[in-house]
Amino acid sequence: MAVRSRITGVGGFVPSRVVTNHDLAAMMDTSDEWIVERTGIQQRHWAGPDDSPSGFALEAANAALTAANVAKEDIDLLLVATLSPDHFFPGTACFLQAKMGISEIPALDIRQQCTGFIYGTSIADQFIRTGMYEKVLVIGSEIHSKGLDKTDAGRDVTVLFGDGAGAIVMEATDVESTDDSQVFSTHLHADGSGADALWLSSPGMAHPDGLVTHAHLDRGDQYPKMNGRAVYVNAVKRMSEGIHDALAANEVTIDDVDLFFFHQANLRINEAVAQRLQIPAGKVYNTIQKFGNTTAATIPLGMKEAVEDGTLQPGMLVACAAFGSGFTWGSMLIRW
Ligand code: COA
């Protein structure tokens, strides 16, 4: 017998406002045809003015707790992955903790963008394996829509992103065999030499002239900037490598895996990864068509959808891989 972690509940949340490609075409010089052909995205959800990432996190966390049948008072650690925090500081996990009404447990923000959920799951897994904590909430929550450039200048980035949150409850479990539900492995990577290929420059303390200035705002430095080609090429390469890591570490093959969750940045990226690894299309669970790229929320939101529609069943061997700004990437293999 060994102590491992397992996912015991999953939850998700998206705001009710649906923004179609046609809606975006009314705001900027783009088209449904361009967006669908290049990215696969048909629509995304956008937050309302009073919404916050910690508020979305609360919705997803409550749903995951209910699914796991765990009381919030029994959670030992709160991890929130987000690139769109409520505020510059303190971390969104602290705002969430106050909203949940569970003080004193540690509340930690993870800043690994689209790979944030994999990093969070890995951190939770290490704490559970060492026996330090027994129940951990891992949440990815994002509101992109309030921070996107909705003019023609921002169209390459703005059409890609959507708002939402996803959460899992992870709990300690005694496992006897690989058939038992568990997290087998996580692999984490980063290459900071690609940091400015997808980034948001301001506000930032590295600026000689201050956190955020009129000059920054005039230049649009408060909006994300992306080298789309570099991100695309690296995403295909690194998510493929991540799946290799996961399979090799556990001595299993593509055929042994029942379902793949890839980060949802672009349908073409995921199709290229599937082609490269010779994964049958039916084994890849894609949600980008209706949610766009929800960054750290993507994988748990996808898991929640897959549970609800019956695709994700107990006992399945599941591989996940993500790639994002940083560059960061990672993977994990789990028995659901
Ligand atoms: N609508 C219409 N045209 C657009 C557009 C939009 N939303 N965004 C860019 N274009 C234009 C460009 O200006 C360019 O025009 P030009 O040829 O006249 O200069 C043309 O479309 C092609 O642009 P390009 O950037 O070469 O397109 P692409 O085929 O590389 O596709 C992405 C662009 C963004 C879809 C693609 O690079 C991509 O998906 N990259 C990865 C992005 C990503 O995953 N980000 C998140 C990472 S977690």
Coordinates of C-alpha atoms and ligand atoms in Angstrom, one line a residue:
M1 CA 0.0 0.0 0.0
A2 CA 1.2 3.5 -0.8
V3 CA -0.3 7.0 -0.2
R4 CA -1.2 8.7 -3.4
S5 CA -3.5 11.5 -4.4
R6 CA -6.7 11.1 -6.4
I7 CA -9.2 13.5 -7.9
T8 CA -12.5 13.0 -6.0
G9 CA -14.6 15.8 -7.4
V10 CA -14.6 18.2 -10.3
G11 CA -16.6 21.4 -10.9
G12 CA -16.7 24.2 -13.4
F13 CA -18.3 27.6 -14.2
V14 CA -18.7 29.9 -17.1
P15 CA -20.6 33.2 -17.1
S16 CA -23.9 33.2 -19.0
R17 CA -22.9 35.8 -21.7
V18 CA -22.0 34.0 -24.9
V19 CA -19.9 36.0 -27.4
T20 CA -19.8 34.5 -30.9
N21 CA -17.3 35.2 -33.6
H22 CA -19.9 37.3 -35.3
D23 CA -20.2 39.4 -32.2
L24 CA -16.4 40.0 -32.3
A25 CA -16.6 40.8 -36.0
A26 CA -18.9 43.7 -35.0
M27 CA -16.2 45.1 -32.7
M28 CA -13.1 44.6 -34.8
D29 CA -11.8 43.6 -38.2
T30 CA -12.2 39.9 -38.0
S31 CA -14.6 37.2 -39.3
D32 CA -16.2 34.0 -38.2
E33 CA -14.5 32.3 -41.2
W34 CA -11.0 33.4 -40.2
I35 CA -11.4 32.4 -36.5
V36 CA -13.0 29.0 -37.2
E37 CA -10.5 28.1 -39.9
R38 CA -7.4 29.2 -37.9
T39 CA -8.4 28.2 -34.4
G40 CA -11.6 26.1 -34.3
I41 CA -13.2 28.6 -31.9
Q42 CA -16.9 29.3 -32.5
Q43 CA -17.8 31.1 -29.3
R44 CA -16.6 32.0 -25.8
H45 CA -18.1 33.2 -22.6
W46 CA -17.4 36.7 -21.2
A47 CA -17.8 38.0 -17.7
G48 CA -20.2 40.8 -16.6
P49 CA -18.8 44.0 -15.1
D50 CA -19.3 42.9 -11.5
D51 CA -17.7 39.5 -11.9
S52 CA -14.2 38.6 -10.5
P53 CA -11.8 35.7 -11.0
S54 CA -12.2 34.8 -7.3
G55 CA -16.0 34.9 -7.7
F56 CA -15.7 32.4 -10.6
A57 CA -13.3 30.3 -8.6
L58 CA -15.9 30.2 -5.8
E59 CA -18.5 28.8 -8.1
A60 CA -16.2 26.1 -9.5
A61 CA -14.8 25.3 -6.0
N62 CA -18.3 24.8 -4.5
A63 CA -19.3 22.5 -7.4
A64 CA -16.1 20.4 -7.0
L65 CA -16.7 20.2 -3.2
T66 CA -20.3 19.0 -3.7
A67 CA -19.1 16.5 -6.3
A68 CA -16.5 15.1 -3.9
N69 CA -18.9 15.3 -1.0
V70 CA -16.2 17.2 1.0
A71 CA -17.0 20.0 3.4
K72 CA -15.0 23.3 2.8
E73 CA -13.9 23.2 6.4
D74 CA -12.0 19.9 5.7
I75 CA -9.8 21.4 2.9
D76 CA -6.1 21.7 4.0
L77 CA -4.8 23.9 1.1
L78 CA -6.2 26.2 -1.4
L79 CA -4.4 26.6 -4.8
V80 CA -5.6 29.1 -7.4
A81 CA -3.9 29.2 -10.8
T82 CA -4.7 32.4 -12.8
L83 CA -3.0 34.8 -15.1
S84 CA -5.9 37.3 -14.6
P85 CA -5.9 37.9 -10.8
D86 CA -8.5 40.0 -9.0
H87 CA -5.7 42.5 -8.2
F88 CA -1.9 42.8 -8.5
F89 CA -1.7 41.7 -4.8
P90 CA -2.7 39.9 -2.6
G91 CA -3.2 36.7 -4.5
T92 CA -6.6 35.6 -5.8
A93 CA -6.5 32.6 -3.5
C94 CA -6.7 34.9 -0.6
F95 CA -9.7 36.7 -2.0
L96 CA -11.3 33.3 -2.7
Q97 CA -10.5 32.1 0.8
A98 CA -12.4 35.1 2.3
K99 CA -15.3 34.4 0.0
M100 CA -15.4 30.8 1.1
G101 CA -15.2 31.7 4.8
I102 CA -12.4 29.3 5.6
S103 CA -9.6 31.2 7.2
E104 CA -6.1 30.1 8.3
I105 CA -5.4 27.3 5.8
P106 CA -2.7 28.2 3.3
A107 CA -3.9 30.0 0.1
L108 CA -1.4 30.0 -2.8
D109 CA -1.5 31.6 -6.2
I110 CA 0.1 29.8 -9.2
R111 CA 1.4 32.0 -12.0
Q112 CA 2.0 29.5 -14.8
Q113 CA -0.7 30.7 -17.2
C114 CA -2.0 27.9 -19.4
T115 CA 0.1 25.3 -17.6
G116 CA -1.1 26.6 -14.2
F117 CA -3.5 23.8 -13.5
I118 CA -0.9 21.1 -14.2
Y119 CA 1.5 22.9 -11.9
G120 CA -1.2 23.2 -9.3
T121 CA -2.1 19.5 -9.5
S122 CA 1.6 18.6 -9.2
I123 CA 2.0 20.8 -6.1
A124 CA -1.1 19.3 -4.5
D125 CA 0.2 15.8 -5.4
Q126 CA 3.5 16.4 -3.7
F127 CA 1.9 17.7 -0.5
I128 CA -0.4 14.7 -0.4
R129 CA 2.3 12.1 -1.1
T130 CA 4.4 13.5 1.7
G131 CA 1.5 13.3 4.1
M132 CA 1.5 17.0 4.9
Y133 CA -2.1 17.5 3.6
E134 CA -5.0 15.2 2.9
K135 CA -7.5 17.4 1.0
V136 CA -6.5 20.1 -1.5
L137 CA -8.6 22.3 -3.7
V138 CA -7.0 23.1 -7.1
I139 CA -8.7 25.8 -9.1
G140 CA -8.1 27.5 -12.4
S141 CA -10.0 30.7 -12.8
E142 CA -9.8 33.4 -15.5
I143 CA -11.4 36.6 -16.6
H144 CA -9.7 37.6 -19.8
S145 CA -12.4 39.6 -21.4
K146 CA -11.9 42.7 -19.2
G147 CA -8.2 42.9 -20.2
L148 CA -8.3 42.3 -23.9
D149 CA -7.7 44.9 -26.6
K150 CA -11.0 44.9 -28.5
T151 CA -9.8 47.1 -31.3
D152 CA -8.2 45.9 -34.6
A153 CA -4.8 46.1 -33.0
G154 CA -5.6 43.3 -30.6
R155 CA -7.5 41.0 -32.9
D156 CA -4.9 38.3 -33.1
V157 CA -5.1 37.7 -29.3
T158 CA -8.6 38.8 -28.4
V159 CA -10.4 36.3 -30.6
L160 CA -8.7 33.4 -28.8
F161 CA -9.6 33.9 -25.2
G162 CA -12.7 33.2 -23.0
D163 CA -13.6 33.4 -19.3
G164 CA -14.4 30.6 -16.9
A165 CA -13.2 28.5 -14.0
G166 CA -12.6 24.8 -13.2
A167 CA -11.8 23.1 -9.9
I168 CA -10.9 19.7 -8.5
V169 CA -10.7 18.3 -5.1
M170 CA -7.7 16.1 -4.5
E171 CA -7.6 13.7 -1.6
A172 CA -5.1 11.2 -0.1
T173 CA -5.8 7.6 -0.9
D174 CA -4.2 4.2 -0.1
V175 CA -3.5 2.4 -3.4
E176 CA -2.8 -1.2 -3.9
S177 CA -2.5 -1.4 -7.6
T178 CA -2.4 0.7 -10.8
D179 CA -6.1 -0.1 -11.2
D180 CA -6.9 2.2 -8.3
S181 CA -7.9 5.8 -8.9
Q182 CA -4.8 8.0 -8.5
V183 CA -2.4 10.5 -9.9
F184 CA 0.5 8.4 -11.3
S185 CA 2.9 11.2 -12.2
T186 CA 3.3 14.9 -13.1
H187 CA 6.0 16.5 -15.1
L188 CA 6.7 20.2 -15.1
H189 CA 8.9 22.4 -17.4
A190 CA 9.7 26.0 -18.3
D191 CA 11.8 27.9 -20.7
G192 CA 12.0 31.5 -19.8
S193 CA 13.8 32.4 -23.0
G194 CA 10.3 32.5 -24.5
A195 CA 8.8 34.8 -21.9
D196 CA 8.1 37.7 -24.2
A197 CA 6.5 35.6 -26.9
L198 CA 3.2 35.8 -25.0
W199 CA 3.2 38.3 -22.2
L200 CA 1.6 41.3 -20.6
S201 CA 4.2 44.0 -19.9
S202 CA 2.4 46.5 -17.8
P203 CA 1.8 46.9 -14.9
G204 CA 5.2 45.7 -13.9
M205 CA 8.0 46.6 -11.5
A206 CA 10.7 46.0 -14.1
H207 CA 9.8 49.3 -15.9
P208 CA 12.4 52.0 -15.0
D209 CA 9.6 54.7 -15.1
G210 CA 7.2 52.9 -12.8
L211 CA 4.5 50.3 -12.5
V212 CA 2.3 51.7 -15.2
T213 CA 2.6 55.1 -17.0
H214 CA 0.7 57.1 -19.5
A215 CA 3.3 56.1 -22.1
H216 CA 2.6 52.4 -21.4
L217 CA -1.1 52.9 -21.7
D218 CA -0.6 54.9 -25.0
R219 CA 1.4 52.0 -26.4
G220 CA -1.2 49.4 -25.2
D221 CA 1.3 47.6 -22.9
Q222 CA -1.6 46.7 -20.6
Y223 CA -2.8 44.3 -23.3
P224 CA -1.3 40.8 -23.9
K225 CA 1.1 40.6 -26.9
M226 CA 1.8 37.4 -28.7
N227 CA 4.1 35.9 -31.3
G228 CA 1.5 33.5 -32.6
R229 CA 3.8 31.5 -34.8
A230 CA 6.3 30.9 -32.0
V231 CA 3.6 29.9 -29.6
Y232 CA 2.0 27.5 -32.1
V233 CA 5.3 25.7 -33.0
N234 CA 6.4 25.4 -29.3
A235 CA 3.0 24.2 -28.2
V236 CA 2.9 21.3 -30.6
K237 CA 6.5 20.3 -29.7
R238 CA 6.2 20.7 -26.0
M239 CA 2.8 19.1 -25.4
S240 CA 3.9 16.1 -27.5
E241 CA 7.0 15.8 -25.3
G242 CA 4.9 16.1 -22.2
I243 CA 2.8 13.1 -23.2
H244 CA 6.0 11.2 -23.9
D245 CA 7.2 12.0 -20.4
A246 CA 4.0 10.8 -18.9
L247 CA 3.8 7.6 -20.8
A248 CA 7.5 6.7 -20.4
A249 CA 7.5 7.3 -16.7
N250 CA 4.7 4.9 -16.2
E251 CA 5.6 2.4 -18.9
V252 CA 2.4 2.7 -20.8
T253 CA 1.6 3.4 -24.5
I254 CA -0.8 5.7 -26.3
D255 CA -3.1 2.7 -26.8
D256 CA -3.3 2.2 -23.1
V257 CA -4.7 5.7 -22.6
D258 CA -8.4 6.1 -22.7
L259 CA -8.7 9.9 -22.9
F260 CA -6.4 12.9 -23.5
F261 CA -7.0 16.4 -22.2
F262 CA -4.8 18.9 -23.9
H263 CA -4.8 22.6 -23.1
Q264 CA -7.2 24.3 -25.5
A265 CA -5.4 27.1 -27.2
N266 CA -6.1 26.2 -30.8
L267 CA -7.9 23.2 -32.3
R268 CA -5.2 23.0 -34.9
I269 CA -2.5 22.7 -32.2
N270 CA -4.3 19.8 -30.7
E271 CA -4.9 18.1 -34.0
A272 CA -1.2 18.4 -34.8
V273 CA -0.2 16.9 -31.4
A274 CA -2.7 14.0 -32.0
Q275 CA -1.3 13.5 -35.5
R276 CA 2.3 13.5 -34.3
L277 CA 1.6 11.0 -31.5
Q278 CA -0.9 9.0 -33.6
I279 CA -3.7 9.4 -31.2
P280 CA -7.2 8.6 -32.6
A281 CA -9.2 11.8 -32.8
G282 CA -12.0 10.3 -30.6
K283 CA -9.6 10.0 -27.7
V284 CA -8.9 13.8 -27.5
Y285 CA -11.5 15.8 -25.6
N286 CA -11.8 19.3 -27.1
T287 CA -13.8 22.2 -25.7
I288 CA -12.2 25.1 -27.5
Q289 CA -15.1 25.4 -29.9
K290 CA -17.5 26.7 -27.2
F291 CA -15.2 28.1 -24.6
G292 CA -12.1 29.5 -26.4
N293 CA -8.9 29.4 -24.5
T294 CA -9.7 29.7 -20.8
T295 CA -6.0 29.3 -19.8
A296 CA -5.7 27.7 -16.3
A297 CA -9.4 26.9 -16.2
T298 CA -9.3 24.8 -19.4
I299 CA -8.4 21.3 -18.3
P300 CA -10.6 21.1 -15.1
L301 CA -13.5 22.7 -17.1
G302 CA -13.0 20.1 -19.8
M303 CA -12.9 17.3 -17.1
K304 CA -16.2 18.7 -15.7
E305 CA -17.8 18.7 -19.2
A306 CA -16.5 15.2 -19.9
V307 CA -17.9 13.8 -16.6
E308 CA -21.3 15.5 -17.3
D309 CA -21.6 14.1 -20.8
G310 CA -20.5 10.6 -19.7
T311 CA -17.2 10.6 -21.7
L312 CA -15.0 10.5 -18.6
Q313 CA -15.7 7.3 -16.6
P314 CA -14.3 5.9 -13.4
G315 CA -11.3 3.6 -14.1
M316 CA -10.2 5.4 -17.3
L317 CA -6.5 6.1 -17.8
V318 CA -6.3 9.8 -18.6
A319 CA -3.3 11.8 -19.9
C320 CA -3.2 15.6 -19.7
A321 CA -0.7 18.1 -21.3
A322 CA -0.6 21.8 -21.3
F323 CA 1.6 24.5 -22.8
G324 CA 1.5 28.3 -22.2
S325 CA 3.1 31.6 -21.7
G326 CA 6.5 31.5 -19.9
F327 CA 7.1 29.3 -21.8
T328 CA 5.7 26.7 -19.4
W329 CA 4.5 23.2 -20.1
G330 CA 3.7 20.0 -18.3
S331 CA 1.8 16.7 -18.2
M332 CA 0.2 14.2 -15.9
L333 CA -1.1 10.7 -16.0
I334 CA -4.0 9.7 -13.8
R335 CA -6.4 6.8 -13.2
W336 CA -9.8 8.6 -13.0
Ligands
COA1 N1 -9.0 38.1 -37.8 C1 -8.6 38.3 -39.0 N2 -7.3 38.4 -39.4 C2 -6.4 38.2 -38.5 C3 -6.7 38.1 -37.1 C4 -8.1 38.0 -36.8 N3 -8.5 37.8 -35.5 N4 -5.6 38.0 -36.4 C5 -4.6 38.1 -37.3 N5 -5.1 38.3 -38.6 C6 -4.3 38.4 -39.8 C7 -2.9 38.9 -39.6 O1 -2.9 40.3 -39.5 C8 -2.3 38.4 -40.9 O2 -2.6 39.3 -41.9 P1 -1.5 39.7 -43.1 O3 -1.2 38.4 -43.7 O4 -2.2 40.6 -43.9 O5 -0.3 40.2 -42.3 C9 -3.0 37.1 -41.2 O6 -4.2 37.1 -40.5 C10 -2.2 35.9 -40.9 O7 -1.7 36.1 -39.6 P2 -0.8 35.0 -38.9 O8 -0.5 35.4 -37.5 O9 0.3 34.6 -39.8 O10 -1.9 33.8 -38.8 P3 -1.6 32.3 -38.3 O11 -2.0 31.4 -39.4 O12 -0.3 32.1 -37.7 O13 -2.7 32.2 -37.2 C11 -3.0 32.3 -34.8 C12 -2.7 33.1 -36.1 C13 -2.9 33.3 -33.6 C14 -4.3 31.7 -34.9 C15 -1.9 31.2 -34.6 O14 -0.6 31.7 -34.8 C16 -2.0 30.5 -33.3 O15 -2.9 29.9 -33.0 N6 -0.9 30.6 -32.5 C17 -0.9 30.1 -31.2 C18 -1.7 31.0 -30.3 C19 -1.9 30.4 -28.9 O16 -2.1 29.3 -28.8 N7 -1.9 31.3 -27.9 C20 -2.2 30.9 -26.6 C21 -1.1 30.0 -26.1 S1 -1.5 29.2 -24.6

